[in-house]
Tab-separated table of C-alpha atoms in Angstrom:
chain	number	residue	atom	x	y	z
A	1	UNK	CA	4.925	11.599	-12.588
A	2	UNK	CA	2.368	8.893	-12.044
A	3	UNK	CA	-0.942	10.265	-10.907
A	4	UNK	CA	-3.649	8.231	-9.213
A	5	UNK	CA	-6.743	10.167	-8.226
A	6	UNK	CA	-9.694	9.148	-6.101
A	7	UNK	CA	-13.088	10.769	-6.446
A	8	UNK	CA	-13.469	11.901	-2.841
A	9	UNK	CA	-11.139	12.472	0.097
A	10	UNK	CA	-13.950	12.237	2.648
A	11	UNK	CA	-17.351	10.615	2.290
A	12	UNK	CA	-20.224	10.158	4.733
A	13	UNK	CA	-22.987	7.696	3.885
A	14	UNK	CA	-25.888	6.052	5.677
A	15	UNK	CA	-26.338	2.362	6.364
A	16	UNK	CA	-27.912	0.604	3.394
A	17	UNK	CA	-26.838	3.169	0.792
A	18	UNK	CA	-25.049	2.111	-2.381
A	19	UNK	CA	-21.604	3.693	-2.464
A	20	UNK	CA	-19.289	4.200	-5.421
A	21	UNK	CA	-15.607	4.939	-4.988
A	22	UNK	CA	-13.823	5.906	-8.170
A	23	UNK	CA	-10.135	5.650	-8.981
A	24	UNK	CA	-8.418	6.960	-12.097
A	25	UNK	CA	-4.781	6.574	-13.163
A	26	UNK	CA	-3.114	8.433	-15.991
A	27	UNK	CA	-0.142	6.164	-16.757
A	28	UNK	CA	-1.721	3.377	-18.794
A	29	UNK	CA	-1.026	0.841	-16.052
A	30	UNK	CA	-2.356	-2.681	-16.491
A	31	UNK	CA	-2.925	-3.485	-12.823
A	32	UNK	CA	-5.166	-1.689	-10.368
A	33	UNK	CA	-5.930	-2.473	-6.730
A	34	UNK	CA	-8.385	-1.547	-3.976
A	35	UNK	CA	-7.305	-1.792	-0.346
A	36	UNK	CA	-8.862	-0.880	2.926
A	37	UNK	CA	-6.738	0.344	5.790
A	38	UNK	CA	-7.724	0.059	9.431
A	39	UNK	CA	-5.636	0.889	12.529
A	40	UNK	CA	-3.466	-2.045	13.552
A	41	UNK	CA	-4.461	-4.136	10.537
A	42	UNK	CA	-2.308	-2.553	7.855
A	43	UNK	CA	-3.471	-2.775	4.243
A	44	UNK	CA	-5.899	-5.479	3.235
A	45	UNK	CA	-6.563	-6.206	-0.417
A	46	UNK	CA	-10.216	-6.121	-1.423
A	47	UNK	CA	-10.024	-6.656	-5.191
A	48	UNK	CA	-7.553	-6.193	-7.979
A	49	UNK	CA	-7.730	-6.057	-11.752
A	50	UNK	CA	-5.014	-6.964	-14.240
A	51	UNK	CA	-6.885	-5.938	-17.370
A	52	UNK	CA	-10.060	-4.261	-18.554
A	53	UNK	CA	-13.124	-6.217	-17.440
A	54	UNK	CA	-10.916	-8.621	-15.471
A	55	UNK	CA	-11.025	-8.812	-11.693
A	56	UNK	CA	-9.751	-11.041	-8.947
A	57	UNK	CA	-10.834	-11.263	-5.320
A	58	UNK	CA	-8.370	-10.214	-2.708
A	59	UNK	CA	-8.357	-11.147	0.954
A	60	UNK	CA	-11.598	-9.419	2.018
A	61	UNK	CA	-14.006	-9.146	-0.950
A	62	UNK	CA	-17.208	-9.754	1.018
A	63	UNK	CA	-19.610	-6.824	0.784
A	64	UNK	CA	-17.758	-5.249	-2.127
A	65	UNK	CA	-17.777	-5.453	-5.905
A	66	UNK	CA	-15.666	-3.741	-8.564
A	67	UNK	CA	-15.898	-2.564	-12.125
A	68	UNK	CA	-13.224	-1.876	-14.708
A	69	UNK	CA	-14.782	-0.853	-17.994
A	70	UNK	CA	-11.833	1.293	-19.090
A	71	UNK	CA	-8.147	0.751	-18.469
A	72	UNK	CA	-7.678	3.960	-16.535
A	73	UNK	CA	-10.651	3.623	-14.200
A	74	UNK	CA	-11.323	1.126	-11.401
A	75	UNK	CA	-14.458	1.498	-9.294
A	76	UNK	CA	-15.216	-0.003	-5.904
A	77	UNK	CA	-18.879	-0.512	-5.074
A	78	UNK	CA	-20.445	-1.085	-1.698
A	79	UNK	CA	-23.837	-2.518	-2.601
A	80	UNK	CA	-25.382	-1.831	0.811
A	81	UNK	CA	-23.061	0.071	3.100
A	82	UNK	CA	-22.704	-1.085	6.673
A	83	UNK	CA	-21.046	0.547	9.673
A	84	UNK	CA	-18.236	-2.027	9.656
A	85	UNK	CA	-17.212	-0.691	6.258
A	86	UNK	CA	-16.183	2.610	7.815
A	87	UNK	CA	-12.527	2.777	6.849
A	88	UNK	CA	-9.837	4.391	4.731
A	89	UNK	CA	-9.947	3.102	1.155
A	90	UNK	CA	-6.803	3.226	-0.940
A	91	UNK	CA	-6.514	2.702	-4.673
A	92	UNK	CA	-3.234	1.773	-6.368
A	93	UNK	CA	-2.036	1.043	-9.877
A	94	UNK	CA	1.060	-0.630	-11.246
A	95	UNK	CA	2.574	-1.340	-14.623
A	96	UNK	CA	3.797	-4.839	-15.478
A	97	UNK	CA	6.232	-4.723	-12.585
A	98	UNK	CA	5.719	-4.732	-8.855
A	99	UNK	CA	5.825	-1.107	-7.835
A	100	UNK	CA	2.403	0.164	-6.833
A	101	UNK	CA	1.448	3.831	-6.987
A	102	UNK	CA	-1.210	5.033	-4.593
A	103	UNK	CA	-3.967	7.608	-4.645
A	104	UNK	CA	-4.575	9.931	-1.668
A	105	UNK	CA	-7.257	7.704	-0.155
A	106	UNK	CA	-10.948	8.107	0.638
A	107	UNK	CA	-11.999	8.168	4.253
A	108	UNK	CA	-15.483	6.669	4.309
A	109	UNK	CA	-17.782	6.953	7.300
A	110	UNK	CA	-20.981	4.914	7.339
A	111	UNK	CA	-23.533	6.109	9.886
B	1	UNK	CA	3.303	-18.654	1.570
B	2	UNK	CA	4.917	-15.272	1.851
B	3	UNK	CA	4.601	-13.098	4.922
B	4	UNK	CA	6.035	-9.882	6.318
B	5	UNK	CA	6.655	-9.028	9.953
B	6	UNK	CA	7.379	-5.518	11.129
B	7	UNK	CA	8.708	-5.427	14.666
B	8	UNK	CA	7.053	-2.724	16.721
B	9	UNK	CA	3.782	-1.031	15.848
B	10	UNK	CA	5.268	2.209	17.237
B	11	UNK	CA	8.886	3.344	17.309
B	12	UNK	CA	9.919	6.547	19.071
B	13	UNK	CA	13.263	8.289	18.484
B	14	UNK	CA	14.665	11.695	19.320
B	15	UNK	CA	15.268	14.239	16.591
B	16	UNK	CA	18.804	13.695	15.265
B	17	UNK	CA	18.973	10.075	16.426
B	18	UNK	CA	19.308	6.974	14.282
B	19	UNK	CA	16.093	5.564	12.852
B	20	UNK	CA	15.835	1.777	12.576
B	21	UNK	CA	12.604	0.142	11.444
B	22	UNK	CA	12.676	-3.623	11.265
B	23	UNK	CA	11.189	-5.839	8.582
B	24	UNK	CA	11.517	-9.600	8.253
B	25	UNK	CA	9.969	-11.608	5.471
B	26	UNK	CA	9.412	-15.201	4.560
B	27	UNK	CA	9.639	-16.341	0.980
B	28	UNK	CA	10.767	-19.570	-0.627
B	29	UNK	CA	11.948	-17.776	-3.766
B	30	UNK	CA	13.974	-14.596	-4.302
B	31	UNK	CA	11.920	-11.640	-3.159
B	32	UNK	CA	11.256	-8.143	-4.323
B	33	UNK	CA	11.125	-5.912	-1.235
B	34	UNK	CA	9.613	-2.485	-0.716
B	35	UNK	CA	9.317	0.241	1.875
B	36	UNK	CA	6.469	2.726	1.617
B	37	UNK	CA	5.743	5.781	3.767
B	38	UNK	CA	2.336	7.222	4.621
B	39	UNK	CA	2.019	10.743	6.003
B	40	UNK	CA	-1.167	11.567	7.946
B	41	UNK	CA	-4.309	11.521	5.811
B	42	UNK	CA	-2.402	10.711	2.654
B	43	UNK	CA	-1.841	7.705	0.405
B	44	UNK	CA	1.324	5.623	0.399
B	45	UNK	CA	4.503	6.777	-1.287
B	46	UNK	CA	7.355	4.521	-2.390
B	47	UNK	CA	10.505	5.102	-0.314
B	48	UNK	CA	12.737	2.462	-1.893
B	49	UNK	CA	12.746	-1.033	-3.337
B	50	UNK	CA	15.061	-3.979	-3.802
B	51	UNK	CA	14.753	-6.217	-6.844
B	52	UNK	CA	18.176	-7.591	-7.753
B	53	UNK	CA	21.783	-6.464	-7.591
B	54	UNK	CA	23.237	-4.295	-4.859
B	55	UNK	CA	21.829	-5.266	-1.493
B	56	UNK	CA	22.093	-1.781	-0.003
B	57	UNK	CA	19.351	0.340	-1.490
B	58	UNK	CA	19.095	4.093	-1.131
B	59	UNK	CA	15.751	5.820	-1.212
B	60	UNK	CA	14.221	9.238	-0.874
B	61	UNK	CA	14.550	11.547	2.144
B	62	UNK	CA	17.871	10.002	3.250
B	63	UNK	CA	16.503	6.524	3.978
B	64	UNK	CA	18.228	3.313	3.025
B	65	UNK	CA	17.629	-0.400	3.518
B	66	UNK	CA	19.798	-3.480	3.275
B	67	UNK	CA	18.621	-6.836	1.954
B	68	UNK	CA	20.128	-9.619	4.063
B	69	UNK	CA	19.193	-12.966	2.609
B	70	UNK	CA	20.705	-15.005	5.458
B	71	UNK	CA	18.597	-13.086	7.986
B	72	UNK	CA	15.543	-12.709	5.711
B	73	UNK	CA	15.524	-9.051	6.662
B	74	UNK	CA	15.115	-5.688	4.973
B	75	UNK	CA	15.482	-3.137	7.760
B	76	UNK	CA	15.029	0.572	7.051
B	77	UNK	CA	17.489	3.093	8.461
B	78	UNK	CA	18.204	6.792	8.482
B	79	UNK	CA	21.258	8.213	10.266
B	80	UNK	CA	19.561	11.289	11.698
B	81	UNK	CA	15.818	11.633	12.292
B	82	UNK	CA	13.976	14.793	11.368
B	83	UNK	CA	10.592	15.927	12.646
B	84	UNK	CA	9.230	15.591	9.095
B	85	UNK	CA	9.951	11.825	9.195
B	86	UNK	CA	7.008	11.285	11.538
B	87	UNK	CA	4.750	8.960	9.549
B	88	UNK	CA	3.715	5.333	9.203
B	89	UNK	CA	6.057	3.013	7.349
B	90	UNK	CA	5.072	-0.186	5.574
B	91	UNK	CA	7.277	-3.032	4.390
B	92	UNK	CA	6.026	-5.239	1.545
B	93	UNK	CA	7.239	-8.279	-0.401
B	94	UNK	CA	6.468	-10.025	-3.624
B	95	UNK	CA	8.367	-12.544	-5.697
B	96	UNK	CA	10.017	-12.629	-9.057
B	97	UNK	CA	7.630	-13.877	-11.644
B	98	UNK	CA	4.491	-13.254	-9.631
B	99	UNK	CA	2.129	-12.604	-12.495
B	100	UNK	CA	-0.505	-11.047	-10.275
B	101	UNK	CA	1.973	-8.465	-8.992
B	102	UNK	CA	0.353	-8.506	-5.600
B	103	UNK	CA	2.258	-7.224	-2.626
B	104	UNK	CA	2.175	-8.859	0.802
B	105	UNK	CA	2.148	-6.111	3.405
B	106	UNK	CA	3.448	-5.762	6.914
B	107	UNK	CA	1.157	-4.243	9.531
B	108	UNK	CA	3.050	-0.957	9.559
B	109	UNK	CA	5.221	0.912	12.053
B	110	UNK	CA	4.375	4.405	13.259
B	111	UNK	CA	7.518	6.470	13.658
B	112	UNK	CA	7.302	9.125	16.375
B	113	UNK	CA	9.957	11.825	16.533
B	114	UNK	CA	10.602	13.466	19.907
B	115	UNK	CA	11.891	17.046	19.871
Protein backbone atom coordinates (compact mmCIF):
# COMPACT_ATOMS: atom_id res chain seq x y z
CA UNK A 1 0.00 0.00 0.00
CA UNK A 2 1.13 3.50 -0.79
CA UNK A 3 1.77 5.53 2.31
CA UNK A 4 1.94 9.31 2.41
CA UNK A 5 2.54 10.80 5.83
CA UNK A 6 2.38 14.39 7.00
CA UNK A 7 4.30 15.63 10.01
CA UNK A 8 1.34 16.98 11.96
CA UNK A 9 -2.42 16.50 11.91
CA UNK A 10 -3.09 19.76 13.74
CA UNK A 11 -0.85 22.80 14.08
CA UNK A 12 -1.38 26.17 15.74
CA UNK A 13 1.01 29.01 14.94
CA UNK A 14 1.17 32.75 15.49
CA UNK A 15 1.16 35.44 12.83
CA UNK A 16 4.67 36.06 11.51
CA UNK A 17 6.07 32.65 12.48
CA UNK A 18 7.92 30.51 9.96
CA UNK A 19 6.04 27.25 9.47
CA UNK A 20 7.29 23.98 8.02
CA UNK A 21 4.92 21.28 6.83
CA UNK A 22 6.60 18.00 5.98
CA UNK A 23 5.38 15.26 3.68
CA UNK A 24 7.00 11.87 3.17
CA UNK A 25 6.03 9.10 0.73
CA UNK A 26 7.38 5.58 0.76
CA UNK A 27 6.69 4.46 -2.83
CA UNK A 28 9.50 6.10 -4.78
CA UNK A 29 7.05 8.36 -6.60
CA UNK A 30 8.44 11.01 -8.93
CA UNK A 31 5.71 13.61 -8.46
CA UNK A 32 4.63 15.30 -5.26
CA UNK A 33 2.02 18.00 -4.68
CA UNK A 34 0.89 20.48 -2.02
CA UNK A 35 -2.73 21.62 -1.95
CA UNK A 36 -4.77 23.74 0.35
CA UNK A 37 -8.42 22.99 0.92
CA UNK A 38 -10.96 25.57 2.03
CA UNK A 39 -14.76 25.18 2.34
CA UNK A 40 -16.49 25.83 -0.97
CA UNK A 41 -13.22 26.22 -2.87
CA UNK A 42 -12.22 22.59 -3.28
CA UNK A 43 -8.53 21.77 -3.69
CA UNK A 44 -6.16 24.44 -4.90
CA UNK A 45 -2.65 23.54 -5.99
CA UNK A 46 0.11 25.49 -4.27
CA UNK A 47 3.25 23.85 -5.67
CA UNK A 48 4.28 20.58 -7.20
CA UNK A 49 7.55 18.81 -7.86
CA UNK A 50 8.32 16.28 -10.58
CA UNK A 51 11.86 15.47 -9.48
CA UNK A 52 14.37 16.13 -6.73
CA UNK A 53 15.21 19.83 -6.51
CA UNK A 54 12.61 20.61 -9.18
CA UNK A 55 9.48 22.61 -8.42
CA UNK A 56 6.69 24.30 -10.29
CA UNK A 57 4.21 26.90 -9.09
CA UNK A 58 0.61 25.90 -8.89
CA UNK A 59 -2.41 28.17 -8.83
CA UNK A 60 -1.78 29.91 -5.49
CA UNK A 61 1.97 29.97 -4.70
CA UNK A 62 2.04 33.42 -3.10
CA UNK A 63 3.22 33.31 0.50
CA UNK A 64 4.57 29.78 0.18
CA UNK A 65 7.80 28.09 -0.84
CA UNK A 66 8.79 24.43 -1.12
CA UNK A 67 11.82 22.23 -0.85
CA UNK A 68 12.54 18.79 -2.25
CA UNK A 69 16.05 17.70 -1.35
CA UNK A 70 15.23 13.98 -1.35
CA UNK A 71 12.83 12.08 -3.56
CA UNK A 72 10.65 10.90 -0.71
CA UNK A 73 10.26 14.23 1.08
CA UNK A 74 8.47 17.42 0.01
CA UNK A 75 8.29 20.35 2.41
CA UNK A 76 5.95 23.32 2.34
CA UNK A 77 7.21 26.49 4.00
CA UNK A 78 5.23 29.49 5.10
CA UNK A 79 7.90 32.16 5.46
CA UNK A 80 5.76 34.46 7.61
CA UNK A 81 2.43 32.92 8.50
CA UNK A 82 -0.68 35.04 8.18
CA UNK A 83 -4.24 34.45 9.36
CA UNK A 84 -5.46 33.97 5.78
CA UNK A 85 -3.24 30.90 5.58
CA UNK A 86 -5.40 29.11 8.13
CA UNK A 87 -6.51 26.07 6.16
CA UNK A 88 -6.28 22.33 5.62
CA UNK A 89 -3.07 21.41 3.80
CA UNK A 90 -2.95 18.20 1.80
CA UNK A 91 0.11 16.51 0.36
CA UNK A 92 -0.09 13.99 -2.48
CA UNK A 93 2.32 11.90 -4.51
CA UNK A 94 2.02 10.07 -7.80
CA UNK A 95 4.15 7.82 -9.93
CA UNK A 96 4.56 8.53 -13.65
CA UNK A 97 0.83 8.20 -14.15
CA UNK A 98 -2.06 10.34 -13.04
CA UNK A 99 -3.32 8.74 -9.87
CA UNK A 100 -2.50 10.84 -6.83
CA UNK A 101 -2.20 9.37 -3.34
CA UNK A 102 -2.95 11.65 -0.43
CA UNK A 103 -1.70 12.06 3.11
CA UNK A 104 -4.12 12.61 6.02
CA UNK A 105 -3.80 16.40 5.91
CA UNK A 106 -2.57 19.06 8.33
CA UNK A 107 -5.09 21.47 9.74
CA UNK A 108 -3.18 24.69 10.32
CA UNK A 109 -4.53 27.53 12.42
CA UNK A 110 -2.70 30.85 12.40
CA UNK A 111 -3.64 33.14 15.28
CA UNK B 1 -8.34 24.73 -20.91
CA UNK B 2 -9.74 21.89 -18.88
CA UNK B 3 -12.37 22.37 -16.22
CA UNK B 4 -14.61 20.28 -13.99
CA UNK B 5 -18.09 21.12 -12.77
CA UNK B 6 -19.79 19.24 -9.98
CA UNK B 7 -23.49 19.99 -9.78
CA UNK B 8 -24.61 20.59 -6.23
CA UNK B 9 -22.32 21.45 -3.34
CA UNK B 10 -24.57 19.31 -1.12
CA UNK B 11 -26.63 16.25 -2.03
CA UNK B 12 -28.96 14.62 0.48
CA UNK B 13 -30.38 11.10 0.06
CA UNK B 14 -32.13 8.65 2.34
CA UNK B 15 -30.37 5.52 3.51
CA UNK B 16 -31.05 2.79 0.93
CA UNK B 17 -31.79 5.24 -1.88
CA UNK B 18 -29.86 5.71 -5.10
CA UNK B 19 -26.84 7.99 -4.93
CA UNK B 20 -26.12 10.14 -7.99
CA UNK B 21 -23.31 12.70 -7.93
CA UNK B 22 -22.85 14.66 -11.12
CA UNK B 23 -19.59 15.62 -12.79
CA UNK B 24 -19.14 17.33 -16.14
CA UNK B 25 -15.79 18.16 -17.64
CA UNK B 26 -14.39 20.10 -20.53
CA UNK B 27 -11.37 18.86 -22.40
CA UNK B 28 -10.30 19.12 -26.02
CA UNK B 29 -8.43 15.82 -25.86
CA UNK B 30 -9.33 12.42 -24.40
CA UNK B 31 -9.49 12.71 -20.64
CA UNK B 32 -8.48 10.66 -17.68
CA UNK B 33 -11.24 10.99 -15.06
CA UNK B 34 -11.21 10.36 -11.34
CA UNK B 35 -13.50 10.28 -8.34
CA UNK B 36 -12.02 10.71 -4.88
CA UNK B 37 -13.74 10.53 -1.49
CA UNK B 38 -12.82 12.45 1.65
CA UNK B 39 -14.15 11.37 5.04
CA UNK B 40 -14.20 14.00 7.81
CA UNK B 41 -10.75 15.14 8.90
CA UNK B 42 -8.99 12.78 6.53
CA UNK B 43 -7.10 12.99 3.24
CA UNK B 44 -8.56 12.00 -0.11
CA UNK B 45 -8.90 8.39 -1.18
CA UNK B 46 -9.25 7.18 -4.77
CA UNK B 47 -12.72 5.72 -5.44
CA UNK B 48 -12.30 4.92 -9.13
CA UNK B 49 -10.76 6.17 -12.35
CA UNK B 50 -11.30 6.01 -16.08
CA UNK B 51 -8.36 6.01 -18.47
CA UNK B 52 -9.25 4.01 -21.58
CA UNK B 53 -11.38 1.02 -22.47
CA UNK B 54 -14.66 0.14 -20.80
CA UNK B 55 -16.68 3.25 -20.11
CA UNK B 56 -18.41 1.84 -17.03
CA UNK B 57 -15.91 1.81 -14.20
CA UNK B 58 -16.43 0.06 -10.89
CA UNK B 59 -14.77 1.33 -7.76
CA UNK B 60 -14.57 0.63 -4.07
CA UNK B 61 -17.51 0.57 -1.64
CA UNK B 62 -20.04 -0.29 -4.38
CA UNK B 63 -19.62 2.92 -6.38
CA UNK B 64 -19.42 3.08 -10.14
CA UNK B 65 -19.18 5.79 -12.78
CA UNK B 66 -19.82 5.92 -16.50
CA UNK B 67 -17.78 7.95 -18.97
CA UNK B 68 -20.09 9.49 -21.56
CA UNK B 69 -18.06 11.29 -24.17
CA UNK B 70 -21.08 12.76 -25.98
CA UNK B 71 -22.30 14.34 -22.74
CA UNK B 72 -18.81 15.11 -21.37
CA UNK B 73 -19.94 13.54 -18.12
CA UNK B 74 -18.61 11.14 -15.52
CA UNK B 75 -21.40 10.81 -12.97
CA UNK B 76 -20.90 8.71 -9.83
CA UNK B 77 -23.62 6.31 -8.70
CA UNK B 78 -24.35 3.78 -6.01
CA UNK B 79 -27.59 1.77 -6.00
CA UNK B 80 -28.20 1.90 -2.26
CA UNK B 81 -26.78 4.53 0.09
CA UNK B 82 -25.33 3.58 3.44
CA UNK B 83 -24.74 5.86 6.41
CA UNK B 84 -20.99 5.26 6.03
CA UNK B 85 -21.10 6.92 2.57
CA UNK B 86 -21.50 10.34 4.18
CA UNK B 87 -18.42 12.21 2.97
CA UNK B 88 -17.24 14.77 0.43
CA UNK B 89 -16.68 13.58 -3.12
CA UNK B 90 -14.37 15.17 -5.66
CA UNK B 91 -14.26 14.69 -9.42
CA UNK B 92 -10.99 15.41 -11.24
CA UNK B 93 -9.69 15.34 -14.82
CA UNK B 94 -6.40 15.29 -16.60
CA UNK B 95 -5.40 14.41 -20.14
CA UNK B 96 -3.41 11.72 -21.82
CA UNK B 97 0.15 12.80 -22.21
CA UNK B 98 0.02 15.55 -19.62
CA UNK B 99 3.63 15.41 -18.52
CA UNK B 100 2.98 17.40 -15.37
CA UNK B 101 0.36 14.89 -14.22
CA UNK B 102 -1.66 17.64 -12.65
CA UNK B 103 -5.30 17.07 -11.89
CA UNK B 104 -8.01 19.68 -12.41
CA UNK B 105 -10.45 19.41 -9.54
CA UNK B 106 -14.14 20.02 -9.12
CA UNK B 107 -15.30 21.99 -6.08
CA UNK B 108 -16.62 18.89 -4.34
CA UNK B 109 -20.04 17.57 -3.35
CA UNK B 110 -20.94 16.78 0.25
CA UNK B 111 -23.11 13.69 0.42
CA UNK B 112 -25.55 13.66 3.35
CA UNK B 113 -27.32 10.44 4.24
CA UNK B 114 -30.67 10.70 6.03
CA UNK B 115 -31.65 7.82 8.32
